[in-house]
Amino acid sequence: MPFLEKKCDQCRYIGFASYAFLIYDHLLTFSDEVNYVWKGRKGLIIYLFFLNRYFFPLAFIELPRAAYLSPDFSYSMCSHFVRYEGATVVISFGIAGIMMILRENFRVNALYGGKCRPVQAILGVLWIFQVAIYAQLLSMAQAVPRSHGIHDCSMFFNPKDQNWAPLSAVGPLIFDTAVIVLTIYKTCGTLRGGMSSTLIKTLLNDGIFYYVIVFSANLALTIMIVTASPGLQNILGQFAELMTVTMMSRITLHLRATGAHSRGVVFLPDADRPSPGDTRLLDSHSSNNPTCTAHSPSQGNSGIELGHVSESEGSREGAHENREGRVNSAMYAPQVNFRPNSGIGCDIGNIGDTGDLMTAAGIEEVTNGFFSREEKMPEAGPTILSALSLATSTMALTLGDVAQHDSSKSCWVIIQNKVYDVTEFLPEHPGGANIILKYAGKDATAAYEPIHPPDALEKNLPPEKHLGAIDVGAVQAIKKANVEKKKTQDELRVEKAQKEKPPLSRVLNAIEMEEVAKKVLSYKAWAYYSSAGDGEITYAENIRAFSRIFFHARIMRPISQCDPSTTILGFKSSIPVFVSGAALAKLGHPAGEANITRGCGRMGTIQMVSSHASLSYAQIAEARVREDQPLFFQLYKHKDFRAEERVRDVVRLGYNAIFLTVDAPVAGHRERDIHAPFVLAEQEREAERQAGNGTEVDTPQEPDVDEKGEGTAGAMLNSIDRDLSWEKTIPWLRSVTKLPIVIKGIQCVEDAVLAAEAGVDGILISNHGGRQLDYSLPSIDVLYRLRKQRPDVFSKLEVYMDGGVRRGSDVLKALCLGATAVGMGRPFLYAQSAYGEEGVERLIRILETEIVLGMRLLGARNVSELVPEMVEQVNWQPIIAKL
Ligand SMILES: Cc1cc2nc3c(=O)[nH]c(=O)nc-3n(C[C@H](O)[C@H](O)[C@H](O)COP(=O)(O)O)c2cc1C
């Protein structure tokens, strides 16, 4: 058959050219494969990916080729060889098909709870059909040995089988067309619905790209099979197969790279992990605010926490700082704002019901999870729909799946219906692994949610640890468990207090606000907010020191017009008070720091946002009531790049000044906070003892003990820069930002002078509300000394103070001593905990009223008329001093 032999040579040339193309493409994409596929956990899908990418190319090289390079290559060898060659095509196709079917099942299970059987059935039938056709053609094809040049042979269709032959190419045509239609239907639907995810767009674009090329190759193959003369019919067979493999590799790697990039993958150093002792109490806000009970009904699980409440600010705040740092950039992550429509004509009724899964976040997670979950990544599948299917398949995790990973060897947790593999994070957790292991294989939302910014995990865990969402059944089971969960004693107490709290209008001052907050806050939240260092002497004296300062009021001055407003670092403030940055506002109220942002915005005052806020910096910026509402940022300087990153983030977000905290290079020891879990555990044990008398309580859990024995403070040792210095730190900060810089935590006159020499824009005299060094002088006393000893400093920079300010009269005393404004920490935490943003507004109104009243009685029409001569410090304590 010399004529066939010649044509088969032509087939071979096309085959080699296609093969060269594939190898070239593999080389081009090899580094992506290493980066996005190799460096991850392996699973079935990954192995299939490798098979798909390498099986056919390796098979093409054909070990047997060595045999037929031999001069005695015989016809019988050739007939075996063509069977081998045909079998590789069938296997190659079969692998891709299995992946497709697998993924399809994953997706259907995830999205529709396995109800989308028609799609599974159709794809399954198509797969069987094609494999059968290939196998049949293989058995019917004949070998054509070559007699010249290379001792090779080729397969050709027997003329009597002509009718069957086109099916080998028509099958993939139908299959791919069905798939692209389904892909366009699904992705366009989501994009129309407002979804702007890069990943979804990539799925659509790549799908079309893939389809156009693979469809063209298969169409050309079909035309050749139908119209070409014998021997040339299959000339494009290898070309079509190799193009399919190449394109599958391409789109898979591209999707994976897109997924990784869109998530802003950052592998954090150890120090960026949450600090130890980060008490993540859930119970606080559910109990404080009945409206959120449904949201986190399991809050208050006795002992639910991810760390100790006992950490000092520095440490606990440190934990947040770490998270926050990541959170900033979350705003740049692709946002998905849609509810997926029904896909591929299947019943999605249930999805709507599940809400949680099908929210924007859910879908974003699905697509992201697709790229991040290595076992389920879109390995070289035959179509983009498979990729989408696989993406959604990450939703399919059941409670059973998660429950299997309940040990330190493999530890998964569910947080807000998404599953995270935290195994490798366990040893890094500053509070120790035990606190996380308590939730291994379970839902940890209640413990995690109130004290972490929403996207902290996304920013702190590598993407491959984001395993995707749980399925519908799991969501419902968790909801049910939360609803049915018995309340703790503390929750019951808080619920009652919420009902009984006085209307806001009856709260007349900051002290009364604190009293309400004490009742409605969970015990742990209260312990955290109110506690201070060691014996809490400085905390108490911060407040009491104001009662050692008396006024020299001036009379006979016209004060009908009285303006308490001022400017702080050039920003207008309705009263000379700002909010000092304090961590974890969400502990007290689910809206957290946003309450303060909105309240301040409406009242024209300025909020300093803690590095360890429980909302992301972006969320807080978004909560501003107007675009030009000023926000200050409190910064902890870490040893590494994070502080710089954080500053750049807040600058981008429009924050207006940096307050660098310098009084917490190590964490103070807040004993009431440390005791809190034990107190609560005892409370629950007591309740359990009484449960025999009919009281319904949760089974008490053992409090979480920091097994590292270093407390929260220990966590900070690794992350906060302990070597701050005037020489290095200030120039560093100046090099990072042009924003005004204020040093927060000045505790003596000498350092105030050094700050002025360092050229910063302001100093905040502060001892961290007494939470750091106990017996640090009360802030107002330091201010008094500074005024007395170095009045020149006040003309070089703005001076503020915080600590113990509770009344308008306190504010006036500080202003008389030369302060531009004063900061208040706890009072704002309490106000927002007790009454949300209205509480914040009310507090500011109260302060304004008190300040204006005091100014009038002092004889000052504006803040510049508040002068040192109006105050005197006495060396005795009033009998009824504050406290
Ligand atoms: C619960 C709580 C958390 C705090 N978190 C921070 C923080 O993250 N960063 C910081 O520099 N200061 C923090 N502080 C200190 C405050 O900024 C402020 O200096 C102090 O609260 C002022 O004292 P006062 O509460 O008596 O007003 C925190 C204080 C409290 C009470």
PDB file of N, CA and C and ligand atoms in Angstrom, residues 313 317 528-529 580-583 610 612 634 636 661 744 766 768-769 771 802-804 806 824-827 829, ligand 1:
ATOM      1  N   GLU A 313      -3.223  44.568  76.667  1.00  0.00           N
ATOM      2  CA  GLU A 313      -3.580  45.240  75.442  1.00  0.00           C
ATOM      3  C   GLU A 313      -2.617  44.933  74.357  1.00  0.00           C
ATOM      4  N   GLU A 317      -4.106  43.358  71.512  1.00  0.00           N
ATOM      5  CA  GLU A 317      -4.204  44.260  70.393  1.00  0.00           C
ATOM      6  C   GLU A 317      -3.255  43.815  69.312  1.00  0.00           C
ATOM      7  N   TYR A 528     -12.061  42.488  79.755  1.00  0.00           N
ATOM      8  CA  TYR A 528     -11.057  42.951  78.798  1.00  0.00           C
ATOM      9  C   TYR A 528     -11.013  44.478  78.725  1.00  0.00           C
ATOM     10  N   TYR A 529     -12.172  45.090  78.606  1.00  0.00           N
ATOM     11  CA  TYR A 529     -12.200  46.549  78.471  1.00  0.00           C
ATOM     12  C   TYR A 529     -11.734  47.257  79.740  1.00  0.00           C
ATOM     13  N   SER A 580      -9.614  57.827  71.525  1.00  0.00           N
ATOM     14  CA  SER A 580      -8.312  57.140  71.532  1.00  0.00           C
ATOM     15  C   SER A 580      -8.507  55.709  71.041  1.00  0.00           C
ATOM     16  N   GLY A 581      -7.594  55.283  70.183  1.00  0.00           N
ATOM     17  CA  GLY A 581      -7.738  53.962  69.571  1.00  0.00           C
ATOM     18  C   GLY A 581      -7.753  52.847  70.596  1.00  0.00           C
ATOM     19  N   ALA A 582      -8.816  52.059  70.598  1.00  0.00           N
ATOM     20  CA  ALA A 582      -8.908  50.929  71.517  1.00  0.00           C
ATOM     21  C   ALA A 582      -9.368  49.705  70.722  1.00  0.00           C
ATOM     22  N   ALA A 583      -8.755  48.588  71.046  1.00  0.00           N
ATOM     23  CA  ALA A 583      -8.968  47.377  70.255  1.00  0.00           C
ATOM     24  C   ALA A 583     -10.332  46.734  70.493  1.00  0.00           C
ATOM     25  N   SER A 610      -7.694  51.894  66.186  1.00  0.00           N
ATOM     26  CA  SER A 610      -6.648  51.028  66.721  1.00  0.00           C
ATOM     27  C   SER A 610      -6.078  50.113  65.644  1.00  0.00           C
ATOM     28  N   HIS A 612      -5.490  47.339  66.191  1.00  0.00           N
ATOM     29  CA  HIS A 612      -6.120  46.056  66.471  1.00  0.00           C
ATOM     30  C   HIS A 612      -7.632  46.151  66.487  1.00  0.00           C
ATOM     31  N   GLN A 634      -3.883  54.593  64.775  1.00  0.00           N
ATOM     32  CA  GLN A 634      -2.927  54.234  65.828  1.00  0.00           C
ATOM     33  C   GLN A 634      -2.054  53.096  65.315  1.00  0.00           C
ATOM     34  N   TYR A 636       1.098  50.317  65.748  1.00  0.00           N
ATOM     35  CA  TYR A 636       2.134  49.592  66.477  1.00  0.00           C
ATOM     36  C   TYR A 636       3.252  49.307  65.488  1.00  0.00           C
ATOM     37  N   THR A 661       2.164  54.265  68.753  1.00  0.00           N
ATOM     38  CA  THR A 661       2.132  53.887  70.171  1.00  0.00           C
ATOM     39  C   THR A 661       3.510  53.395  70.613  1.00  0.00           C
ATOM     40  N   LYS A 744       2.313  58.459  70.721  1.00  0.00           N
ATOM     41  CA  LYS A 744       1.297  58.119  71.737  1.00  0.00           C
ATOM     42  C   LYS A 744       1.959  57.291  72.847  1.00  0.00           C
ATOM     43  N   SER A 766       0.147  59.664  77.589  1.00  0.00           N
ATOM     44  CA  SER A 766      -0.750  58.526  77.816  1.00  0.00           C
ATOM     45  C   SER A 766       0.010  57.389  78.477  1.00  0.00           C
ATOM     46  N   HIS A 768      -1.639  54.395  78.335  1.00  0.00           N
ATOM     47  CA  HIS A 768      -2.423  53.292  77.794  1.00  0.00           C
ATOM     48  C   HIS A 768      -3.640  52.999  78.682  1.00  0.00           C
ATOM     49  N   GLY A 769      -4.127  54.041  79.307  1.00  0.00           N
ATOM     50  CA  GLY A 769      -5.271  53.829  80.193  1.00  0.00           C
ATOM     51  C   GLY A 769      -4.912  52.969  81.387  1.00  0.00           C
ATOM     52  N   ARG A 771      -3.028  50.420  81.405  1.00  0.00           N
ATOM     53  CA  ARG A 771      -2.967  48.999  81.039  1.00  0.00           C
ATOM     54  C   ARG A 771      -1.536  48.499  80.872  1.00  0.00           C
ATOM     55  N   ASP A 802      -4.486  61.462  77.301  1.00  0.00           N
ATOM     56  CA  ASP A 802      -5.647  60.602  77.550  1.00  0.00           C
ATOM     57  C   ASP A 802      -5.396  59.781  78.798  1.00  0.00           C
ATOM     58  N   GLY A 803      -6.475  59.175  79.298  1.00  0.00           N
ATOM     59  CA  GLY A 803      -6.377  58.384  80.523  1.00  0.00           C
ATOM     60  C   GLY A 803      -7.183  59.029  81.623  1.00  0.00           C
ATOM     61  N   GLY A 804      -8.313  58.427  81.923  1.00  0.00           N
ATOM     62  CA  GLY A 804      -9.110  58.889  83.052  1.00  0.00           C
ATOM     63  C   GLY A 804     -10.060  60.030  82.753  1.00  0.00           C
ATOM     64  N   ARG A 806     -13.309  61.595  82.018  1.00  0.00           N
ATOM     65  CA  ARG A 806     -14.682  61.102  82.075  1.00  0.00           C
ATOM     66  C   ARG A 806     -15.715  62.224  82.040  1.00  0.00           C
ATOM     67  N   MET A 824     -10.195  59.872  74.646  1.00  0.00           N
ATOM     68  CA  MET A 824     -10.943  59.002  75.571  1.00  0.00           C
ATOM     69  C   MET A 824     -11.023  57.615  74.934  1.00  0.00           C
ATOM     70  N   GLY A 825     -10.673  56.612  75.724  1.00  0.00           N
ATOM     71  CA  GLY A 825     -10.683  55.241  75.217  1.00  0.00           C
ATOM     72  C   GLY A 825     -11.920  54.484  75.657  1.00  0.00           C
ATOM     73  N   ARG A 826     -11.922  54.061  76.914  1.00  0.00           N
ATOM     74  CA  ARG A 826     -13.015  53.221  77.415  1.00  0.00           C
ATOM     75  C   ARG A 826     -14.399  53.848  77.249  1.00  0.00           C
ATOM     76  N   PRO A 827     -14.555  55.139  77.563  1.00  0.00           N
ATOM     77  CA  PRO A 827     -15.921  55.678  77.466  1.00  0.00           C
ATOM     78  C   PRO A 827     -16.572  55.441  76.094  1.00  0.00           C
ATOM     79  N   LEU A 829     -15.797  52.919  74.041  1.00  0.00           N
ATOM     80  CA  LEU A 829     -16.084  51.477  73.948  1.00  0.00           C
ATOM     81  C   LEU A 829     -17.387  51.157  74.676  1.00  0.00           C
TER      82      LEU A 829
HETATM   83  C1  LIG B   1      -9.939  47.940  75.751  1.00  0.00           C
HETATM   84  C2  LIG B   1      -8.830  48.871  75.375  1.00  0.00           C
HETATM   85  C3  LIG B   1      -8.112  48.617  74.237  1.00  0.00           C
HETATM   86  C4  LIG B   1      -7.073  49.468  73.874  1.00  0.00           C
HETATM   87  N1  LIG B   1      -6.388  49.231  72.718  1.00  0.00           N
HETATM   88  C5  LIG B   1      -5.382  50.050  72.360  1.00  0.00           C
HETATM   89  C6  LIG B   1      -4.676  49.836  71.167  1.00  0.00           C
HETATM   90  O1  LIG B   1      -4.975  48.931  70.414  1.00  0.00           O
HETATM   91  N2  LIG B   1      -3.656  50.647  70.875  1.00  0.00           N
HETATM   92  C7  LIG B   1      -3.290  51.702  71.677  1.00  0.00           C
HETATM   93  O2  LIG B   1      -2.358  52.415  71.368  1.00  0.00           O
HETATM   94  N3  LIG B   1      -3.973  51.937  72.808  1.00  0.00           N
HETATM   95  C8  LIG B   1      -5.004  51.142  73.157  1.00  0.00           C
HETATM   96  N4  LIG B   1      -5.690  51.393  74.296  1.00  0.00           N
HETATM   97  C9  LIG B   1      -5.362  52.573  75.084  1.00  0.00           C
HETATM   98  C10 LIG B   1      -6.204  53.744  74.618  1.00  0.00           C
HETATM   99  O3  LIG B   1      -5.789  54.190  73.370  1.00  0.00           O
HETATM  100  C11 LIG B   1      -6.125  54.903  75.547  1.00  0.00           C
HETATM  101  O4  LIG B   1      -4.795  55.267  75.692  1.00  0.00           O
HETATM  102  C12 LIG B   1      -6.721  54.626  76.915  1.00  0.00           C
HETATM  103  O5  LIG B   1      -7.888  53.882  76.787  1.00  0.00           O
HETATM  104  C13 LIG B   1      -7.059  55.916  77.569  1.00  0.00           C
HETATM  105  O6  LIG B   1      -7.570  55.676  78.831  1.00  0.00           O
HETATM  106  P1  LIG B   1      -9.128  55.686  79.169  1.00  0.00           P
HETATM  107  O7  LIG B   1      -9.644  54.382  78.754  1.00  0.00           O
HETATM  108  O8  LIG B   1      -9.161  55.871  80.623  1.00  0.00           O
HETATM  109  O9  LIG B   1      -9.747  56.812  78.407  1.00  0.00           O
HETATM  110  C14 LIG B   1      -6.757  50.557  74.670  1.00  0.00           C
HETATM  111  C15 LIG B   1      -7.485  50.808  75.828  1.00  0.00           C
HETATM  112  C16 LIG B   1      -8.529  49.978  76.170  1.00  0.00           C
HETATM  113  C17 LIG B   1      -9.303  50.265  77.391  1.00  0.00           C
END
